[in-house]
Short mmCIF file of C-alpha atoms in Angstrom, two decimals:
data_model
loop_
_atom_site.label_atom_id
_atom_site.label_comp_id
_atom_site.label_asym_id
_atom_site.label_seq_id
_atom_site.Cartn_x
_atom_site.Cartn_y
_atom_site.Cartn_z
CA MET A 3 276.96 204.79 148.69
CA ARG A 4 275.40 206.28 145.59
CA THR A 5 273.24 209.29 146.31
CA GLU A 6 270.41 210.59 144.15
CA ALA A 7 269.81 214.32 144.73
CA ALA A 8 266.84 216.29 143.37
CA PHE A 9 264.40 219.09 144.24
CA ALA A 10 260.72 218.89 145.06
CA THR A 11 258.50 221.91 144.94
CA SER A 12 256.33 222.46 148.00
CA ALA A 13 252.77 223.94 147.96
CA ASP A 14 254.09 227.53 148.37
CA GLY A 15 256.76 227.24 145.77
CA THR A 16 259.64 226.52 148.18
CA ARG A 17 262.17 224.20 146.63
CA ILE A 18 263.08 221.24 148.96
CA ALA A 19 266.33 219.36 148.31
CA TRP A 20 265.98 215.61 148.82
CA SER A 21 268.04 212.51 148.22
CA ARG A 22 267.74 208.68 148.29
CA HIS A 23 270.37 206.08 149.15
CA GLY A 24 270.62 202.53 150.35
CA SER A 25 268.48 199.49 149.66
CA GLY A 26 265.57 197.70 151.40
CA PRO A 27 262.17 198.88 152.61
CA ALA A 28 261.56 202.62 152.25
CA LEU A 29 262.31 204.81 155.26
CA VAL A 30 261.55 208.57 155.03
CA ARG A 31 263.34 210.80 157.53
CA VAL A 32 261.46 213.97 158.26
CA GLY A 33 263.40 217.16 157.81
CA THR A 34 264.81 218.92 160.87
CA TRP A 35 267.11 221.75 161.82
CA LEU A 36 270.79 221.49 161.04
CA THR A 37 271.15 219.08 158.12
CA HIS A 38 272.94 219.45 154.86
CA LEU A 39 272.53 216.76 152.19
CA ASP A 40 276.10 217.22 150.96
CA PHE A 41 278.11 217.89 154.12
CA ASP A 42 276.41 215.22 156.26
CA TRP A 43 278.19 212.42 154.38
CA SER A 44 281.56 213.60 155.69
CA SER A 45 280.13 214.38 159.16
CA PRO A 46 281.61 212.85 162.34
CA VAL A 47 278.13 213.41 163.81
CA TRP A 48 275.70 212.26 161.03
CA SER A 49 277.61 209.95 158.67
CA HIS A 50 276.94 206.75 160.70
CA TRP A 51 273.22 207.52 160.53
CA LEU A 52 273.37 207.63 156.77
CA GLU A 53 275.65 204.55 156.31
CA ASP A 54 274.01 202.24 158.92
CA LEU A 55 270.44 203.06 157.94
CA GLY A 56 271.34 202.77 154.25
CA GLN A 57 272.49 199.23 154.79
CA ARG A 58 269.07 198.34 156.06
CA PHE A 59 266.66 200.65 154.25
CA THR A 60 266.15 202.76 151.19
CA VAL A 61 266.53 206.09 152.95
CA VAL A 62 264.82 209.20 151.67
CA ARG A 63 265.89 212.37 153.42
CA TYR A 64 265.55 216.00 152.73
CA ASP A 65 266.83 219.39 153.99
CA ASP A 66 264.28 221.41 155.91
CA ARG A 67 263.02 224.64 154.32
CA GLY A 68 265.52 227.39 155.04
CA CYS A 69 268.25 224.73 155.60
CA GLY A 70 271.00 223.02 153.75
CA LEU A 71 270.44 222.81 149.96
CA SER A 72 266.78 223.74 150.17
CA ASP A 73 265.55 227.32 149.55
CA ARG A 74 267.10 229.47 152.33
CA ALA A 75 264.44 232.21 152.46
CA PRO A 76 260.97 230.57 152.51
CA THR A 77 257.97 232.80 153.20
CA GLU A 78 256.54 230.61 155.98
CA TYR A 79 257.47 228.32 158.78
CA SER A 80 254.45 226.40 160.11
CA LEU A 81 253.18 222.89 160.60
CA ALA A 82 251.14 223.23 157.43
CA ALA A 83 254.25 224.28 155.46
CA TRP A 84 256.32 221.42 156.87
CA MET A 85 253.56 218.95 156.07
CA ALA A 86 253.46 220.23 152.47
CA ASP A 87 257.28 219.80 152.21
CA LEU A 88 257.10 216.20 153.37
CA GLU A 89 254.23 215.50 150.96
CA ALA A 90 256.16 217.01 148.05
CA VAL A 91 259.19 214.87 148.81
CA VAL A 92 257.20 211.65 149.19
CA ASP A 93 255.35 212.36 145.89
CA ALA A 94 258.65 213.12 144.13
CA ALA A 95 260.13 209.88 145.45
CA ARG A 96 257.01 208.05 144.18
CA LEU A 97 256.38 206.29 147.46
CA SER A 98 253.01 204.71 148.11
CA SER A 99 253.90 203.38 151.58
CA PHE A 100 256.89 203.72 153.89
CA THR A 101 258.27 203.88 157.41
CA LEU A 102 258.30 207.49 158.67
CA LEU A 103 261.22 208.50 160.95
CA GLY A 104 260.59 211.61 162.99
CA MET A 105 263.60 212.89 165.01
CA SER A 106 263.64 215.78 167.36
CA GLN A 107 261.63 218.73 165.82
CA GLY A 108 260.59 216.45 162.96
CA GLY A 109 258.70 214.23 165.35
CA ALA A 110 255.68 216.55 165.54
CA VAL A 111 255.48 216.77 161.72
CA ALA A 112 255.74 212.96 161.53
CA VAL A 113 252.87 212.53 164.04
CA GLU A 114 250.65 214.92 162.05
CA TYR A 115 251.48 213.27 158.80
CA ALA A 116 250.80 209.75 160.15
CA ARG A 117 247.42 210.97 161.43
CA ALA A 118 246.48 212.54 158.15
CA HIS A 119 247.82 209.68 155.95
CA PRO A 120 247.17 206.35 157.73
CA GLY A 121 247.25 204.42 154.45
CA ARG A 122 250.82 205.54 153.55
CA VAL A 123 252.64 205.22 156.86
CA THR A 124 253.28 201.49 157.54
CA SER A 125 255.38 202.17 160.68
CA LEU A 126 256.04 205.36 162.64
CA VAL A 127 259.41 205.66 164.44
CA LEU A 128 260.06 208.63 166.77
CA CYS A 129 263.33 209.43 168.45
CA GLY A 130 264.05 212.40 170.69
CA ALA A 131 260.68 213.81 169.65
CA TYR A 132 258.05 215.92 171.41
CA GLY A 133 254.34 216.47 171.11
CA GLN A 134 254.54 220.01 172.44
CA GLY A 135 257.15 222.57 171.58
CA ALA A 136 258.86 224.61 174.30
CA LEU A 137 256.43 227.53 173.92
CA ALA A 138 253.39 225.21 174.07
CA ARG A 139 254.45 223.56 177.33
CA SER A 140 253.88 225.02 180.82
CA ALA A 141 257.20 226.33 181.97
CA THR A 142 258.80 227.89 185.09
CA GLU A 143 260.04 231.41 185.14
CA GLU A 144 263.57 230.18 184.95
CA GLU A 145 262.79 228.06 181.87
CA ILE A 146 261.19 231.02 180.13
CA GLU A 147 264.22 233.23 180.81
CA GLU A 148 266.52 230.49 179.45
CA ARG A 149 264.36 230.20 176.31
CA ASP A 150 264.48 233.95 175.70
CA LEU A 151 268.26 233.92 176.19
CA ARG A 152 268.70 231.23 173.61
CA ALA A 153 266.55 233.15 171.15
CA ARG A 154 268.75 236.22 171.61
CA MET A 155 271.88 234.15 171.13
CA ILE A 156 270.61 232.95 167.76
CA LYS A 157 269.93 236.55 166.66
CA VAL A 158 273.32 237.88 167.82
CA GLY A 159 275.82 235.06 167.34
CA TRP A 160 274.58 232.48 164.83
CA GLY A 161 276.33 233.80 161.82
CA ARG A 162 279.59 234.87 163.44
CA ALA A 163 282.92 233.19 162.66
CA ASN A 164 283.52 232.75 166.38
CA PRO A 165 281.37 229.78 167.41
CA VAL A 166 281.05 230.72 171.11
CA PHE A 167 277.28 231.35 170.89
CA ARG A 168 276.63 228.30 168.68
CA ARG A 169 278.57 226.12 171.13
CA VAL A 170 275.69 226.49 173.55
CA PHE A 171 273.43 224.61 171.19
CA THR A 172 276.13 222.10 170.30
CA SER A 173 276.63 221.29 173.93
CA SER A 174 272.90 220.57 174.45
CA PHE A 175 272.62 218.41 171.32
CA ILE A 176 275.82 216.31 171.72
CA PRO A 177 277.31 216.89 175.22
CA GLY A 178 279.13 213.57 175.01
CA ALA A 179 280.90 214.49 171.74
CA SER A 180 284.62 214.87 171.20
CA GLU A 181 286.05 218.30 170.55
CA THR A 182 286.35 217.42 166.76
CA GLN A 183 282.68 216.53 166.60
CA MET A 184 281.66 219.61 168.53
CA ARG A 185 283.66 221.83 166.20
CA TRP A 186 282.04 220.20 163.15
CA PHE A 187 278.62 220.78 164.58
CA ASP A 188 279.43 224.37 165.47
CA GLU A 189 280.28 224.91 161.78
CA LEU A 190 277.30 222.97 160.50
CA GLN A 191 275.00 225.44 162.26
CA ARG A 192 276.54 228.38 160.42
CA ARG A 193 276.64 226.61 157.07
CA SER A 194 273.19 225.06 157.18
CA MET A 195 271.04 228.06 158.15
CA SER A 196 271.08 231.80 158.39
CA ALA A 197 270.48 233.47 161.74
CA GLU A 198 267.05 234.73 160.50
CA ALA A 199 265.98 231.30 159.36
CA ALA A 200 267.25 229.59 162.51
CA PHE A 201 265.25 232.05 164.65
CA ALA A 202 262.02 231.90 162.63
CA SER A 203 262.15 228.11 162.31
CA SER A 204 262.93 227.48 166.01
CA ARG A 205 260.17 229.80 167.22
CA ALA A 206 257.61 228.15 164.97
CA ARG A 207 258.74 224.68 166.12
CA ALA A 208 258.47 225.84 169.75
CA MET A 209 254.74 226.64 169.29
CA LEU A 210 253.77 223.24 167.89
CA ASP A 211 251.21 221.09 169.72
CA VAL A 212 250.29 217.78 168.17
CA THR A 213 249.00 216.05 171.29
CA SER A 214 245.45 215.86 169.91
CA SER A 215 246.74 214.40 166.62
CA ALA A 216 248.87 211.84 168.44
CA ARG A 217 245.70 210.27 169.95
CA ALA A 218 244.40 209.72 166.44
CA VAL A 219 247.47 207.95 165.01
CA SER A 220 246.71 204.42 163.82
CA ALA A 221 250.15 203.41 162.51
CA ARG A 222 252.30 201.01 164.45
CA THR A 223 254.54 203.28 166.45
CA LEU A 224 257.96 202.91 168.15
CA VAL A 225 259.06 205.81 170.34
CA MET A 226 262.68 206.10 171.61
CA HIS A 227 264.23 208.72 173.71
CA ALA A 228 267.62 209.13 175.43
CA ASP A 229 267.19 209.19 179.18
CA GLY A 230 269.82 211.96 179.50
CA ASP A 231 268.71 214.06 176.49
CA GLN A 232 269.56 217.74 177.21
CA ALA A 233 267.79 219.18 174.17
CA VAL A 234 264.33 217.57 174.48
CA PRO A 235 263.28 216.33 177.92
CA PHE A 236 262.96 212.64 178.36
CA GLU A 237 259.44 213.18 179.73
CA GLN A 238 258.31 214.59 176.37
CA GLY A 239 259.10 211.32 174.70
CA ARG A 240 257.43 209.29 177.37
CA GLN A 241 254.32 211.44 177.21
CA LEU A 242 254.18 211.20 173.42
CA ALA A 243 254.32 207.45 173.59
CA GLY A 244 251.52 207.46 176.06
CA LEU A 245 249.27 209.48 173.77
CA ILE A 246 249.69 207.29 170.64
CA PRO A 247 247.50 204.18 170.86
CA GLY A 248 249.56 201.02 171.25
CA ALA A 249 252.92 202.78 170.90
CA ARG A 250 255.99 200.93 172.14
CA PHE A 251 258.35 203.07 174.28
CA VAL A 252 262.08 202.28 174.52
CA PRO A 253 264.36 204.40 176.68
CA LEU A 254 267.95 204.73 175.36
CA HIS A 255 270.83 205.26 177.76
CA SER A 256 272.59 208.30 176.42
CA GLN A 257 273.08 212.00 177.26
CA ASN A 258 273.14 212.94 173.53
CA HIS A 259 270.17 214.19 171.59
CA ILE A 260 271.86 213.00 168.41
CA LEU A 261 273.15 209.47 169.05
CA LEU A 262 276.88 209.13 168.24
CA ALA A 263 278.52 206.15 166.53
CA ASP A 264 280.68 205.00 169.49
CA GLU A 265 278.01 204.85 172.20
CA PRO A 266 276.05 201.72 173.11
CA ALA A 267 272.74 203.47 172.46
CA TRP A 268 273.43 203.56 168.74
CA PRO A 269 273.41 199.79 168.08
CA ASP A 270 270.43 199.56 170.41
CA PHE A 271 268.59 202.10 168.27
CA LEU A 272 269.45 200.18 165.05
CA ALA A 273 268.34 196.87 166.47
CA GLU A 274 265.00 198.27 167.67
CA VAL A 275 264.28 200.03 164.32
CA THR A 276 265.38 197.04 162.24
CA ALA A 277 263.23 194.58 164.12
CA PHE A 278 260.21 196.91 164.37
CA VAL A 279 260.13 197.75 160.67
CA GLY A 280 260.83 194.16 159.76
CA VAL A 281 257.51 193.10 161.36
CA ALA A 282 255.58 195.39 159.00
CA GLU A 283 257.60 194.29 155.95
CA ARG A 284 256.69 190.63 156.60
CA GLY A 285 253.00 191.66 156.54
CA GLY A 286 252.41 190.47 160.14
CA ALA A 287 253.48 186.82 159.47
CA ARG A 288 254.26 185.13 162.75
CA ALA A 289 257.08 182.78 163.60
CA GLU A 290 255.81 179.59 165.23
CA LEU A 291 256.89 180.07 168.86
CA THR A 292 255.50 177.82 171.54
CA ALA A 293 253.35 179.18 174.30
CA ARG A 294 256.25 178.88 176.75
CA GLU A 295 258.59 180.70 174.41
CA VAL A 296 256.08 183.56 174.08
CA GLU A 297 255.90 183.70 177.91
CA VAL A 298 259.71 183.93 178.13
CA LEU A 299 259.84 186.57 175.44
CA ARG A 300 257.16 188.62 177.14
CA LEU A 301 259.25 188.75 180.34
CA VAL A 302 262.32 189.69 178.29
CA ALA A 303 260.32 192.63 176.85
CA HIS A 304 259.54 193.73 180.42
CA GLY A 305 263.25 193.86 181.22
CA ARG A 306 263.58 190.72 183.34
CA SER A 307 266.91 188.97 183.55
CA ASN A 308 267.23 185.19 182.78
CA GLU A 309 267.37 184.47 186.48
CA GLU A 310 264.25 186.52 187.15
CA ILE A 311 262.42 184.78 184.30
CA GLY A 312 263.38 181.37 185.66
CA SER A 313 262.16 182.28 189.11
CA GLN A 314 258.78 183.62 187.87
CA LEU A 315 258.15 180.62 185.52
CA SER A 316 259.70 177.97 187.87
CA LEU A 317 262.40 177.12 185.35
CA SER A 318 266.14 176.73 185.67
CA THR A 319 268.27 179.51 184.18
CA ARG A 320 269.70 176.99 181.74
CA THR A 321 266.18 176.15 180.48
CA VAL A 322 265.45 179.86 180.09
CA GLU A 323 268.63 180.21 177.97
CA ARG A 324 267.59 177.18 175.88
CA HIS A 325 264.19 178.76 175.21
CA LEU A 326 265.87 182.04 174.15
CA SER A 327 268.24 180.14 171.87
CA ASN A 328 265.25 178.56 170.16
CA ILE A 329 263.51 181.93 169.85
CA TYR A 330 266.59 183.52 168.20
CA SER A 331 266.88 180.60 165.80
CA LYS A 332 263.20 180.75 164.80
CA LEU A 333 263.31 184.54 164.36
CA GLU A 334 266.68 184.33 162.44
CA LEU A 335 268.43 186.67 164.92
CA THR A 336 272.04 186.60 165.90
CA GLY A 337 274.57 188.74 167.82
CA LYS A 338 274.41 191.00 170.81
CA SER A 339 271.29 192.75 169.62
CA ALA A 340 269.24 189.53 169.30
CA ARG A 341 267.58 189.89 172.72
CA ALA A 342 266.42 193.43 172.11
CA ALA A 343 265.38 192.60 168.49
CA ALA A 344 263.35 189.55 169.64
CA ALA A 345 261.60 191.63 172.27
CA ALA A 346 260.75 194.26 169.75
CA ARG A 347 258.93 191.60 167.68
CA LEU A 348 256.73 190.50 170.58
CA PRO A 349 253.52 192.20 169.22
CA GLU A 350 253.51 190.08 166.08
CA LEU A 351 254.08 186.85 168.08
CA GLU A 352 251.47 187.13 170.89
CA PRO A 353 248.16 185.34 170.20
CA GLY A 354 245.27 187.61 169.35
CA ILE A 355 247.39 190.64 168.36
#
């Protein structure tokens, strides 16, 4: 894919490296730790994110301040600074409206931006995100000790050639990765940020609390979180979805904080995002489903099997399957992801919504 790379200047003068690739509706990925606009294309951890999303969307992404190709020694790490970085990139890309993707630490920035700019964010997608950073949450004594230990490991071992300290972070982000993937991620940490930047950025992220802002978000919101996430607790995603009015919450079955290409959670994530963003792009136009088809789809969205749907609606399983076949045809959905994609479109299809 052809990549356009450029620099945007943030409010405090920090230069933020950004790029655009793909085609389709605009999707802006909020900057996070541990990205590199150049190296990520050859990454066994990140490349499928770039390729698969680029086949569906015009993807605008950028390296966080202090990270990747952006300025490595900014004067400030704060929510205000990260907001200004995002605004600078969006302005440089000349986007008037877009879907905002907030992953991991970028989720809090995405929530705050969506609250502040309701007219620009058509859809908000959060994955592995949190409303409260680690230092803003109530914690046990053991959790506090572990947090302090990780901070010391960043200071002592981040920039060393031996990745033993960095492997601790790799193992929490992608515990299900192959050794090749883990080694690449070990090296990415050293290449993408200095120890000083990693420490300052992680501490500022840990103090974020956007729970109040979440309650004021008006954008259509999809929240996804891996149920075995070892970097950001699953409960943080669930709580964040509960705070945002009308948010849809979808658990993903994975132990990885960064979804890998060969796990079932990755196509599930793509199907959910594609269907969810597609609703907004059609301007809310509704397919003409019958009342019975909407009833069936509603039960699908609640996780019922075909047999359970038939029992609840007094229909044969074969009739349920025929209704689903009609739904997929009307919504122009095919393949293994059709069921999840149809369920994701339920809000546009229910009367009165």
